[in-house]
Amino acid sequence: LLRTLKTGMGCEGSTIQREIVAKSSSLPETTVADKEEVERCFVCLKPRDQLDARTHNMVVNGTGMNNDDPSILESPVVVTCGDWKWITDERKRSGWQSDRAGSLIRFRLKVNETPTMSLTYMTSHATFGNFRVTFQTISHVHTTPLMGCSDVEKFKNQTILPSHGLEGRRQQFSLWDTFIFSGKLDSNDGNANVVMKKTVLDKMD
């Protein structure tokens, strides 16, 4: 189950905020790794666009709706199949959760020419499962139809629909995990690079 998603795409001078202005990010004065190692890692303090489950709780139920509906086109978060919903648990951890296999949820963000996307999600030993991530490019002149329940089977075929699987279950504890999809195709995960190239980079004008 995907519990929380926080995505930033690319680093630019301006930042697009949604609903609530987030506090400016900064690295702590002391870190576990030394300065040289930290500087070798990609850190985006000013993402071009982002969705934070702690502040963004609006979810449009788009199942059975027309893709031309304004609420579908304009909403950053749309459920296109199943029972995805926004929740906050007893420990005040917010996120999007689904209890039905095959459920689909779409997150819409703006990107730059070489997008880098970080996805933060909850993993746990308690009734959590794995999930898959894919991307669709859209523009003002061309809108790709939203995937629905009839498209779920396509996730089983990487040729038809390239996607990347992430594990949501761990042996013990409930902890956050983050996966980065790199537009520079320099991820340590080869399949993530393939998904980025085929679904994003090859589709951009």
JSON list of C-alpha atoms in Angstrom, two decimals:
[
{"chain": "A", "resi": 1, "resn": "LEU", "atom": "CA", "xyz": [0.00, 0.00, 0.00]},
{"chain": "A", "resi": 2, "resn": "LEU", "atom": "CA", "xyz": [1.24, 3.43, -0.89]},
{"chain": "A", "resi": 3, "resn": "ARG", "atom": "CA", "xyz": [0.76, 5.50, 2.23]},
{"chain": "A", "resi": 4, "resn": "THR", "atom": "CA", "xyz": [2.54, 8.77, 1.54]},
{"chain": "A", "resi": 5, "resn": "LEU", "atom": "CA", "xyz": [3.92, 10.38, -1.59]},
{"chain": "A", "resi": 6, "resn": "LYS", "atom": "CA", "xyz": [6.05, 13.47, -1.82]},
{"chain": "A", "resi": 7, "resn": "THR", "atom": "CA", "xyz": [7.35, 14.32, -5.25]},
{"chain": "A", "resi": 8, "resn": "GLY", "atom": "CA", "xyz": [9.59, 17.06, -6.58]},
{"chain": "A", "resi": 9, "resn": "MET", "atom": "CA", "xyz": [10.49, 17.28, -10.23]},
{"chain": "A", "resi": 10, "resn": "GLY", "atom": "CA", "xyz": [13.61, 19.13, -11.24]},
{"chain": "A", "resi": 11, "resn": "CYS", "atom": "CA", "xyz": [15.32, 22.08, -9.60]},
{"chain": "A", "resi": 12, "resn": "GLU", "atom": "CA", "xyz": [14.71, 25.60, -10.80]},
{"chain": "A", "resi": 13, "resn": "GLY", "atom": "CA", "xyz": [14.73, 29.11, -9.38]},
{"chain": "A", "resi": 14, "resn": "SER", "atom": "CA", "xyz": [10.98, 29.27, -8.87]},
{"chain": "A", "resi": 15, "resn": "THR", "atom": "CA", "xyz": [8.81, 27.00, -6.76]},
{"chain": "A", "resi": 16, "resn": "ILE", "atom": "CA", "xyz": [5.16, 26.17, -7.33]},
{"chain": "A", "resi": 17, "resn": "GLN", "atom": "CA", "xyz": [3.27, 25.74, -4.07]},
{"chain": "A", "resi": 18, "resn": "ARG", "atom": "CA", "xyz": [-0.06, 24.02, -3.61]},
{"chain": "A", "resi": 19, "resn": "GLU", "atom": "CA", "xyz": [-2.57, 25.21, -1.00]},
{"chain": "A", "resi": 20, "resn": "ILE", "atom": "CA", "xyz": [-0.18, 25.73, 1.91]},
{"chain": "A", "resi": 21, "resn": "VAL", "atom": "CA", "xyz": [3.20, 27.40, 1.60]},
{"chain": "A", "resi": 22, "resn": "ALA", "atom": "CA", "xyz": [5.81, 24.97, 2.87]},
{"chain": "A", "resi": 23, "resn": "LYS", "atom": "CA", "xyz": [8.65, 26.05, 5.07]},
{"chain": "A", "resi": 24, "resn": "SER", "atom": "CA", "xyz": [11.95, 26.47, 3.28]},
{"chain": "A", "resi": 25, "resn": "SER", "atom": "CA", "xyz": [14.10, 23.34, 3.35]},
{"chain": "A", "resi": 26, "resn": "SER", "atom": "CA", "xyz": [17.70, 23.21, 4.42]},
{"chain": "A", "resi": 27, "resn": "LEU", "atom": "CA", "xyz": [20.25, 20.61, 5.36]},
{"chain": "A", "resi": 28, "resn": "PRO", "atom": "CA", "xyz": [21.12, 20.22, 9.05]},
{"chain": "A", "resi": 29, "resn": "GLU", "atom": "CA", "xyz": [24.42, 21.59, 10.30]},
{"chain": "A", "resi": 30, "resn": "THR", "atom": "CA", "xyz": [25.59, 18.09, 11.20]},
{"chain": "A", "resi": 31, "resn": "THR", "atom": "CA", "xyz": [24.96, 14.96, 9.14]},
{"chain": "A", "resi": 32, "resn": "VAL", "atom": "CA", "xyz": [25.74, 11.26, 9.53]},
{"chain": "A", "resi": 33, "resn": "ALA", "atom": "CA", "xyz": [27.85, 11.24, 6.36]},
{"chain": "A", "resi": 34, "resn": "ASP", "atom": "CA", "xyz": [30.76, 13.61, 5.90]},
{"chain": "A", "resi": 35, "resn": "LYS", "atom": "CA", "xyz": [30.41, 16.77, 3.80]},
{"chain": "A", "resi": 36, "resn": "GLU", "atom": "CA", "xyz": [32.11, 15.30, 0.71]},
{"chain": "A", "resi": 37, "resn": "GLU", "atom": "CA", "xyz": [29.74, 12.32, 0.60]},
{"chain": "A", "resi": 38, "resn": "VAL", "atom": "CA", "xyz": [26.66, 14.51, 1.06]},
{"chain": "A", "resi": 39, "resn": "GLU", "atom": "CA", "xyz": [27.75, 16.80, -1.77]},
{"chain": "A", "resi": 40, "resn": "ARG", "atom": "CA", "xyz": [28.03, 13.81, -4.11]},
{"chain": "A", "resi": 41, "resn": "CYS", "atom": "CA", "xyz": [24.33, 13.08, -3.60]},
{"chain": "A", "resi": 42, "resn": "PHE", "atom": "CA", "xyz": [21.51, 14.80, -5.46]},
{"chain": "A", "resi": 43, "resn": "VAL", "atom": "CA", "xyz": [19.57, 17.10, -3.13]},
{"chain": "A", "resi": 44, "resn": "CYS", "atom": "CA", "xyz": [16.83, 19.37, -4.47]},
{"chain": "A", "resi": 45, "resn": "LEU", "atom": "CA", "xyz": [15.90, 22.01, -1.92]},
{"chain": "A", "resi": 46, "resn": "LYS", "atom": "CA", "xyz": [13.64, 23.91, -4.34]},
{"chain": "A", "resi": 47, "resn": "PRO", "atom": "CA", "xyz": [11.59, 21.46, -6.46]},
{"chain": "A", "resi": 48, "resn": "ARG", "atom": "CA", "xyz": [9.72, 22.91, -9.40]},
{"chain": "A", "resi": 49, "resn": "ASP", "atom": "CA", "xyz": [6.55, 21.15, -8.28]},
{"chain": "A", "resi": 50, "resn": "GLN", "atom": "CA", "xyz": [5.57, 18.93, -5.37]},
{"chain": "A", "resi": 51, "resn": "LEU", "atom": "CA", "xyz": [2.70, 17.11, -3.69]},
{"chain": "A", "resi": 52, "resn": "ASP", "atom": "CA", "xyz": [2.93, 16.69, 0.06]},
{"chain": "A", "resi": 53, "resn": "ALA", "atom": "CA", "xyz": [0.39, 14.42, 1.77]},
{"chain": "A", "resi": 54, "resn": "ARG", "atom": "CA", "xyz": [0.68, 16.44, 4.98]},
{"chain": "A", "resi": 55, "resn": "THR", "atom": "CA", "xyz": [-0.93, 19.48, 3.34]},
{"chain": "A", "resi": 56, "resn": "HIS", "atom": "CA", "xyz": [-2.67, 18.19, 0.20]},
{"chain": "A", "resi": 57, "resn": "ASN", "atom": "CA", "xyz": [-5.79, 16.20, 1.13]},
{"chain": "A", "resi": 58, "resn": "MET", "atom": "CA", "xyz": [-7.98, 16.92, -1.90]},
{"chain": "A", "resi": 59, "resn": "VAL", "atom": "CA", "xyz": [-8.62, 13.78, -3.97]},
{"chain": "A", "resi": 60, "resn": "VAL", "atom": "CA", "xyz": [-10.97, 13.64, -6.97]},
{"chain": "A", "resi": 61, "resn": "ASN", "atom": "CA", "xyz": [-12.78, 10.38, -7.62]},
{"chain": "A", "resi": 62, "resn": "GLY", "atom": "CA", "xyz": [-12.48, 10.09, -11.39]},
{"chain": "A", "resi": 63, "resn": "THR", "atom": "CA", "xyz": [-13.74, 6.52, -11.79]},
{"chain": "A", "resi": 64, "resn": "GLY", "atom": "CA", "xyz": [-16.26, 6.48, -14.61]},
{"chain": "A", "resi": 65, "resn": "MET", "atom": "CA", "xyz": [-15.81, 10.19, -15.38]},
{"chain": "A", "resi": 66, "resn": "ASN", "atom": "CA", "xyz": [-14.99, 11.74, -18.75]},
{"chain": "A", "resi": 67, "resn": "ASN", "atom": "CA", "xyz": [-11.35, 12.75, -19.24]},
{"chain": "A", "resi": 68, "resn": "ASP", "atom": "CA", "xyz": [-12.54, 16.18, -20.42]},
{"chain": "A", "resi": 69, "resn": "ASP", "atom": "CA", "xyz": [-14.20, 16.95, -17.09]},
{"chain": "A", "resi": 70, "resn": "PRO", "atom": "CA", "xyz": [-12.56, 20.11, -15.60]},
{"chain": "A", "resi": 71, "resn": "SER", "atom": "CA", "xyz": [-12.17, 18.49, -12.19]},
{"chain": "A", "resi": 72, "resn": "ILE", "atom": "CA", "xyz": [-10.17, 15.69, -13.81]},
{"chain": "A", "resi": 73, "resn": "LEU", "atom": "CA", "xyz": [-7.98, 17.97, -15.91]},
{"chain": "A", "resi": 74, "resn": "GLU", "atom": "CA", "xyz": [-7.18, 20.43, -13.12]},
{"chain": "A", "resi": 75, "resn": "SER", "atom": "CA", "xyz": [-6.84, 18.18, -10.08]},
{"chain": "A", "resi": 76, "resn": "PRO", "atom": "CA", "xyz": [-3.32, 17.08, -9.08]},
{"chain": "A", "resi": 77, "resn": "VAL", "atom": "CA", "xyz": [-4.65, 13.90, -7.44]},
{"chain": "A", "resi": 78, "resn": "VAL", "atom": "CA", "xyz": [-7.26, 11.71, -9.16]},
{"chain": "A", "resi": 79, "resn": "VAL", "atom": "CA", "xyz": [-8.42, 8.18, -8.33]},
{"chain": "A", "resi": 80, "resn": "THR", "atom": "CA", "xyz": [-9.04, 6.37, -11.64]},
{"chain": "A", "resi": 81, "resn": "CYS", "atom": "CA", "xyz": [-9.78, 2.88, -10.32]},
{"chain": "A", "resi": 82, "resn": "GLY", "atom": "CA", "xyz": [-10.46, 1.31, -6.95]},
{"chain": "A", "resi": 83, "resn": "ASP", "atom": "CA", "xyz": [-10.55, 2.80, -3.47]},
{"chain": "A", "resi": 84, "resn": "TRP", "atom": "CA", "xyz": [-7.56, 5.15, -3.02]},
{"chain": "A", "resi": 85, "resn": "LYS", "atom": "CA", "xyz": [-8.25, 7.71, -0.28]},
{"chain": "A", "resi": 86, "resn": "TRP", "atom": "CA", "xyz": [-6.42, 10.29, 1.84]},
{"chain": "A", "resi": 87, "resn": "ILE", "atom": "CA", "xyz": [-6.04, 9.34, 5.49]},
{"chain": "A", "resi": 88, "resn": "THR", "atom": "CA", "xyz": [-4.33, 10.40, 8.71]},
{"chain": "A", "resi": 89, "resn": "ASP", "atom": "CA", "xyz": [-3.63, 7.67, 11.27]},
{"chain": "A", "resi": 90, "resn": "GLU", "atom": "CA", "xyz": [-3.49, 7.83, 15.06]},
{"chain": "A", "resi": 91, "resn": "ARG", "atom": "CA", "xyz": [0.15, 8.93, 14.91]},
{"chain": "A", "resi": 92, "resn": "LYS", "atom": "CA", "xyz": [-0.79, 11.83, 12.59]},
{"chain": "A", "resi": 93, "resn": "ARG", "atom": "CA", "xyz": [0.95, 10.29, 9.57]},
{"chain": "A", "resi": 94, "resn": "SER", "atom": "CA", "xyz": [-0.87, 11.45, 6.44]},
{"chain": "A", "resi": 95, "resn": "GLY", "atom": "CA", "xyz": [-0.95, 9.80, 3.06]},
{"chain": "A", "resi": 96, "resn": "TRP", "atom": "CA", "xyz": [-2.93, 8.12, 0.31]},
{"chain": "A", "resi": 97, "resn": "GLN", "atom": "CA", "xyz": [-4.00, 4.54, 1.00]},
{"chain": "A", "resi": 98, "resn": "SER", "atom": "CA", "xyz": [-5.75, 1.76, -0.89]},
{"chain": "A", "resi": 99, "resn": "ASP", "atom": "CA", "xyz": [-7.05, -1.54, 0.46]},
{"chain": "A", "resi": 100, "resn": "ARG", "atom": "CA", "xyz": [-8.04, -3.01, -2.91]},
{"chain": "A", "resi": 101, "resn": "ALA", "atom": "CA", "xyz": [-5.64, -4.70, -5.30]},
{"chain": "A", "resi": 102, "resn": "GLY", "atom": "CA", "xyz": [-5.47, -3.09, -8.74]},
{"chain": "A", "resi": 103, "resn": "SER", "atom": "CA", "xyz": [-6.46, 0.38, -7.55]},
{"chain": "A", "resi": 104, "resn": "LEU", "atom": "CA", "xyz": [-5.00, 3.28, -9.57]},
{"chain": "A", "resi": 105, "resn": "ILE", "atom": "CA", "xyz": [-4.23, 6.85, -8.51]},
{"chain": "A", "resi": 106, "resn": "ARG", "atom": "CA", "xyz": [-2.76, 9.62, -10.66]},
{"chain": "A", "resi": 107, "resn": "PHE", "atom": "CA", "xyz": [-0.53, 12.44, -9.42]},
{"chain": "A", "resi": 108, "resn": "ARG", "atom": "CA", "xyz": [-0.03, 15.35, -11.83]},
{"chain": "A", "resi": 109, "resn": "LEU", "atom": "CA", "xyz": [3.06, 17.55, -11.61]},
{"chain": "A", "resi": 110, "resn": "LYS", "atom": "CA", "xyz": [5.00, 19.94, -13.83]},
{"chain": "A", "resi": 111, "resn": "VAL", "atom": "CA", "xyz": [8.52, 18.97, -14.86]},
{"chain": "A", "resi": 112, "resn": "ASN", "atom": "CA", "xyz": [11.56, 20.48, -16.55]},
{"chain": "A", "resi": 113, "resn": "GLU", "atom": "CA", "xyz": [13.54, 19.04, -19.47]},
{"chain": "A", "resi": 114, "resn": "THR", "atom": "CA", "xyz": [15.50, 16.61, -17.28]},
{"chain": "A", "resi": 115, "resn": "PRO", "atom": "CA", "xyz": [13.10, 15.71, -14.46]},
{"chain": "A", "resi": 116, "resn": "THR", "atom": "CA", "xyz": [14.22, 14.01, -11.28]},
{"chain": "A", "resi": 117, "resn": "MET", "atom": "CA", "xyz": [11.39, 12.65, -9.15]},
{"chain": "A", "resi": 118, "resn": "SER", "atom": "CA", "xyz": [11.60, 11.51, -5.54]},
{"chain": "A", "resi": 119, "resn": "LEU", "atom": "CA", "xyz": [8.81, 9.35, -4.16]},
{"chain": "A", "resi": 120, "resn": "THR", "atom": "CA", "xyz": [8.50, 8.96, -0.39]},
{"chain": "A", "resi": 121, "resn": "TYR", "atom": "CA", "xyz": [6.21, 6.23, 0.91]},
{"chain": "A", "resi": 122, "resn": "MET", "atom": "CA", "xyz": [5.50, 4.22, 4.04]},
{"chain": "A", "resi": 123, "resn": "THR", "atom": "CA", "xyz": [6.68, 0.62, 4.40]},
{"chain": "A", "resi": 124, "resn": "SER", "atom": "CA", "xyz": [5.46, -1.65, 7.18]},
{"chain": "A", "resi": 125, "resn": "HIS", "atom": "CA", "xyz": [5.12, -5.21, 8.46]},
{"chain": "A", "resi": 126, "resn": "ALA", "atom": "CA", "xyz": [1.40, -4.63, 9.11]},
{"chain": "A", "resi": 127, "resn": "THR", "atom": "CA", "xyz": [-0.91, -5.51, 6.17]},
{"chain": "A", "resi": 128, "resn": "PHE", "atom": "CA", "xyz": [1.16, -3.52, 3.68]},
{"chain": "A", "resi": 129, "resn": "GLY", "atom": "CA", "xyz": [1.86, -4.61, 0.11]},
{"chain": "A", "resi": 130, "resn": "ASN", "atom": "CA", "xyz": [3.91, -3.74, -2.96]},
{"chain": "A", "resi": 131, "resn": "PHE", "atom": "CA", "xyz": [2.91, -1.29, -5.70]},
{"chain": "A", "resi": 132, "resn": "ARG", "atom": "CA", "xyz": [3.96, -0.18, -9.17]},
{"chain": "A", "resi": 133, "resn": "VAL", "atom": "CA", "xyz": [4.76, 3.26, -10.59]},
{"chain": "A", "resi": 134, "resn": "THR", "atom": "CA", "xyz": [4.55, 4.47, -14.17]},
{"chain": "A", "resi": 135, "resn": "PHE", "atom": "CA", "xyz": [4.47, 7.88, -15.88]},
{"chain": "A", "resi": 136, "resn": "GLN", "atom": "CA", "xyz": [2.41, 9.54, -18.62]},
{"chain": "A", "resi": 137, "resn": "THR", "atom": "CA", "xyz": [3.38, 12.80, -20.31]},
{"chain": "A", "resi": 138, "resn": "ILE", "atom": "CA", "xyz": [0.71, 15.39, -21.01]},
{"chain": "A", "resi": 139, "resn": "SER", "atom": "CA", "xyz": [0.74, 18.86, -22.56]},
{"chain": "A", "resi": 140, "resn": "HIS", "atom": "CA", "xyz": [-1.62, 21.72, -23.37]},
{"chain": "A", "resi": 141, "resn": "VAL", "atom": "CA", "xyz": [-2.00, 20.46, -26.94]},
{"chain": "A", "resi": 142, "resn": "HIS", "atom": "CA", "xyz": [-2.21, 16.73, -26.23]},
{"chain": "A", "resi": 143, "resn": "THR", "atom": "CA", "xyz": [-3.88, 15.01, -23.29]},
{"chain": "A", "resi": 144, "resn": "THR", "atom": "CA", "xyz": [-3.29, 11.32, -22.76]},
{"chain": "A", "resi": 145, "resn": "PRO", "atom": "CA", "xyz": [-6.46, 9.49, -21.62]},
{"chain": "A", "resi": 146, "resn": "LEU", "atom": "CA", "xyz": [-6.32, 8.53, -17.97]},
{"chain": "A", "resi": 147, "resn": "MET", "atom": "CA", "xyz": [-5.72, 4.88, -17.25]},
{"chain": "A", "resi": 148, "resn": "GLY", "atom": "CA", "xyz": [-8.69, 3.08, -15.70]},
{"chain": "A", "resi": 149, "resn": "CYS", "atom": "CA", "xyz": [-9.58, -0.34, -14.33]},
{"chain": "A", "resi": 150, "resn": "SER", "atom": "CA", "xyz": [-9.39, -1.83, -17.84]},
{"chain": "A", "resi": 151, "resn": "ASP", "atom": "CA", "xyz": [-5.69, -0.90, -17.95]},
{"chain": "A", "resi": 152, "resn": "VAL", "atom": "CA", "xyz": [-4.63, -2.71, -14.77]},
{"chain": "A", "resi": 153, "resn": "GLU", "atom": "CA", "xyz": [-3.68, -5.88, -16.68]},
{"chain": "A", "resi": 154, "resn": "LYS", "atom": "CA", "xyz": [-1.20, -3.86, -18.77]},
{"chain": "A", "resi": 155, "resn": "PHE", "atom": "CA", "xyz": [1.06, -3.50, -15.73]},
{"chain": "A", "resi": 156, "resn": "LYS", "atom": "CA", "xyz": [1.90, -7.20, -16.12]},
{"chain": "A", "resi": 157, "resn": "ASN", "atom": "CA", "xyz": [3.53, -6.53, -19.51]},
{"chain": "A", "resi": 158, "resn": "GLN", "atom": "CA", "xyz": [6.58, -4.25, -19.47]},
{"chain": "A", "resi": 159, "resn": "THR", "atom": "CA", "xyz": [6.50, -3.97, -23.25]},
{"chain": "A", "resi": 160, "resn": "ILE", "atom": "CA", "xyz": [2.98, -2.54, -23.28]},
{"chain": "A", "resi": 161, "resn": "LEU", "atom": "CA", "xyz": [3.30, -0.45, -20.12]},
{"chain": "A", "resi": 162, "resn": "PRO", "atom": "CA", "xyz": [6.78, 0.02, -18.60]},
{"chain": "A", "resi": 163, "resn": "SER", "atom": "CA", "xyz": [6.49, 0.37, -14.81]},
{"chain": "A", "resi": 164, "resn": "HIS", "atom": "CA", "xyz": [8.66, 0.05, -11.74]},
{"chain": "A", "resi": 165, "resn": "GLY", "atom": "CA", "xyz": [7.76, -2.04, -8.71]},
{"chain": "A", "resi": 166, "resn": "LEU", "atom": "CA", "xyz": [8.42, -0.86, -5.15]},
{"chain": "A", "resi": 167, "resn": "GLU", "atom": "CA", "xyz": [8.18, -2.94, -2.00]},
{"chain": "A", "resi": 168, "resn": "GLY", "atom": "CA", "xyz": [5.84, -1.65, 0.67]},
{"chain": "A", "resi": 169, "resn": "ARG", "atom": "CA", "xyz": [6.27, -4.53, 3.08]},
{"chain": "A", "resi": 170, "resn": "ARG", "atom": "CA", "xyz": [9.13, -5.04, 5.57]},
{"chain": "A", "resi": 171, "resn": "GLN", "atom": "CA", "xyz": [9.75, -7.70, 8.22]},
{"chain": "A", "resi": 172, "resn": "GLN", "atom": "CA", "xyz": [9.36, -5.36, 11.17]},
{"chain": "A", "resi": 173, "resn": "PHE", "atom": "CA", "xyz": [8.63, -1.73, 12.08]},
{"chain": "A", "resi": 174, "resn": "SER", "atom": "CA", "xyz": [6.88, 0.95, 10.01]},
{"chain": "A", "resi": 175, "resn": "LEU", "atom": "CA", "xyz": [9.39, 3.21, 8.29]},
{"chain": "A", "resi": 176, "resn": "TRP", "atom": "CA", "xyz": [9.53, 5.74, 5.45]},
{"chain": "A", "resi": 177, "resn": "ASP", "atom": "CA", "xyz": [11.43, 4.90, 2.30]},
{"chain": "A", "resi": 178, "resn": "THR", "atom": "CA", "xyz": [12.30, 7.09, -0.70]},
{"chain": "A", "resi": 179, "resn": "PHE", "atom": "CA", "xyz": [12.98, 6.13, -4.29]},
{"chain": "A", "resi": 180, "resn": "ILE", "atom": "CA", "xyz": [14.44, 8.54, -6.85]},
{"chain": "A", "resi": 181, "resn": "PHE", "atom": "CA", "xyz": [13.66, 8.38, -10.57]},
{"chain": "A", "resi": 182, "resn": "SER", "atom": "CA", "xyz": [16.48, 10.22, -12.34]},
{"chain": "A", "resi": 183, "resn": "GLY", "atom": "CA", "xyz": [16.05, 12.03, -15.63]},
{"chain": "A", "resi": 184, "resn": "LYS", "atom": "CA", "xyz": [19.82, 11.68, -16.12]},
{"chain": "A", "resi": 185, "resn": "LEU", "atom": "CA", "xyz": [19.33, 7.89, -16.17]},
{"chain": "A", "resi": 186, "resn": "ASP", "atom": "CA", "xyz": [22.02, 7.45, -13.53]},
{"chain": "A", "resi": 187, "resn": "SER", "atom": "CA", "xyz": [19.92, 5.51, -11.04]},
{"chain": "A", "resi": 188, "resn": "ASN", "atom": "CA", "xyz": [21.47, 2.39, -9.51]},
{"chain": "A", "resi": 189, "resn": "ASP", "atom": "CA", "xyz": [18.31, 0.56, -10.56]},
{"chain": "A", "resi": 190, "resn": "GLY", "atom": "CA", "xyz": [18.43, -0.30, -14.25]},
{"chain": "A", "resi": 191, "resn": "ASN", "atom": "CA", "xyz": [14.67, -0.86, -14.58]},
{"chain": "A", "resi": 192, "resn": "ALA", "atom": "CA", "xyz": [13.94, 2.59, -13.13]},
{"chain": "A", "resi": 193, "resn": "ASN", "atom": "CA", "xyz": [16.17, 4.09, -15.84]},
{"chain": "A", "resi": 194, "resn": "VAL", "atom": "CA", "xyz": [14.31, 2.14, -18.53]},
{"chain": "A", "resi": 195, "resn": "VAL", "atom": "CA", "xyz": [10.93, 3.32, -17.23]},
{"chain": "A", "resi": 196, "resn": "MET", "atom": "CA", "xyz": [12.08, 6.96, -17.14]},
{"chain": "A", "resi": 197, "resn": "LYS", "atom": "CA", "xyz": [13.45, 6.79, -20.70]},
{"chain": "A", "resi": 198, "resn": "LYS", "atom": "CA", "xyz": [10.46, 5.04, -22.27]},
{"chain": "A", "resi": 199, "resn": "THR", "atom": "CA", "xyz": [7.62, 6.81, -20.45]},
{"chain": "A", "resi": 200, "resn": "VAL", "atom": "CA", "xyz": [9.05, 10.31, -19.93]},
{"chain": "A", "resi": 201, "resn": "LEU", "atom": "CA", "xyz": [12.21, 11.27, -21.84]},
{"chain": "A", "resi": 202, "resn": "ASP", "atom": "CA", "xyz": [11.22, 9.62, -25.14]},
{"chain": "A", "resi": 203, "resn": "LYS", "atom": "CA", "xyz": [7.77, 11.27, -24.96]},
{"chain": "A", "resi": 204, "resn": "MET", "atom": "CA", "xyz": [8.87, 14.84, -24.30]},
{"chain": "A", "resi": 205, "resn": "ASP", "atom": "CA", "xyz": [8.78, 17.35, -27.16]}
]
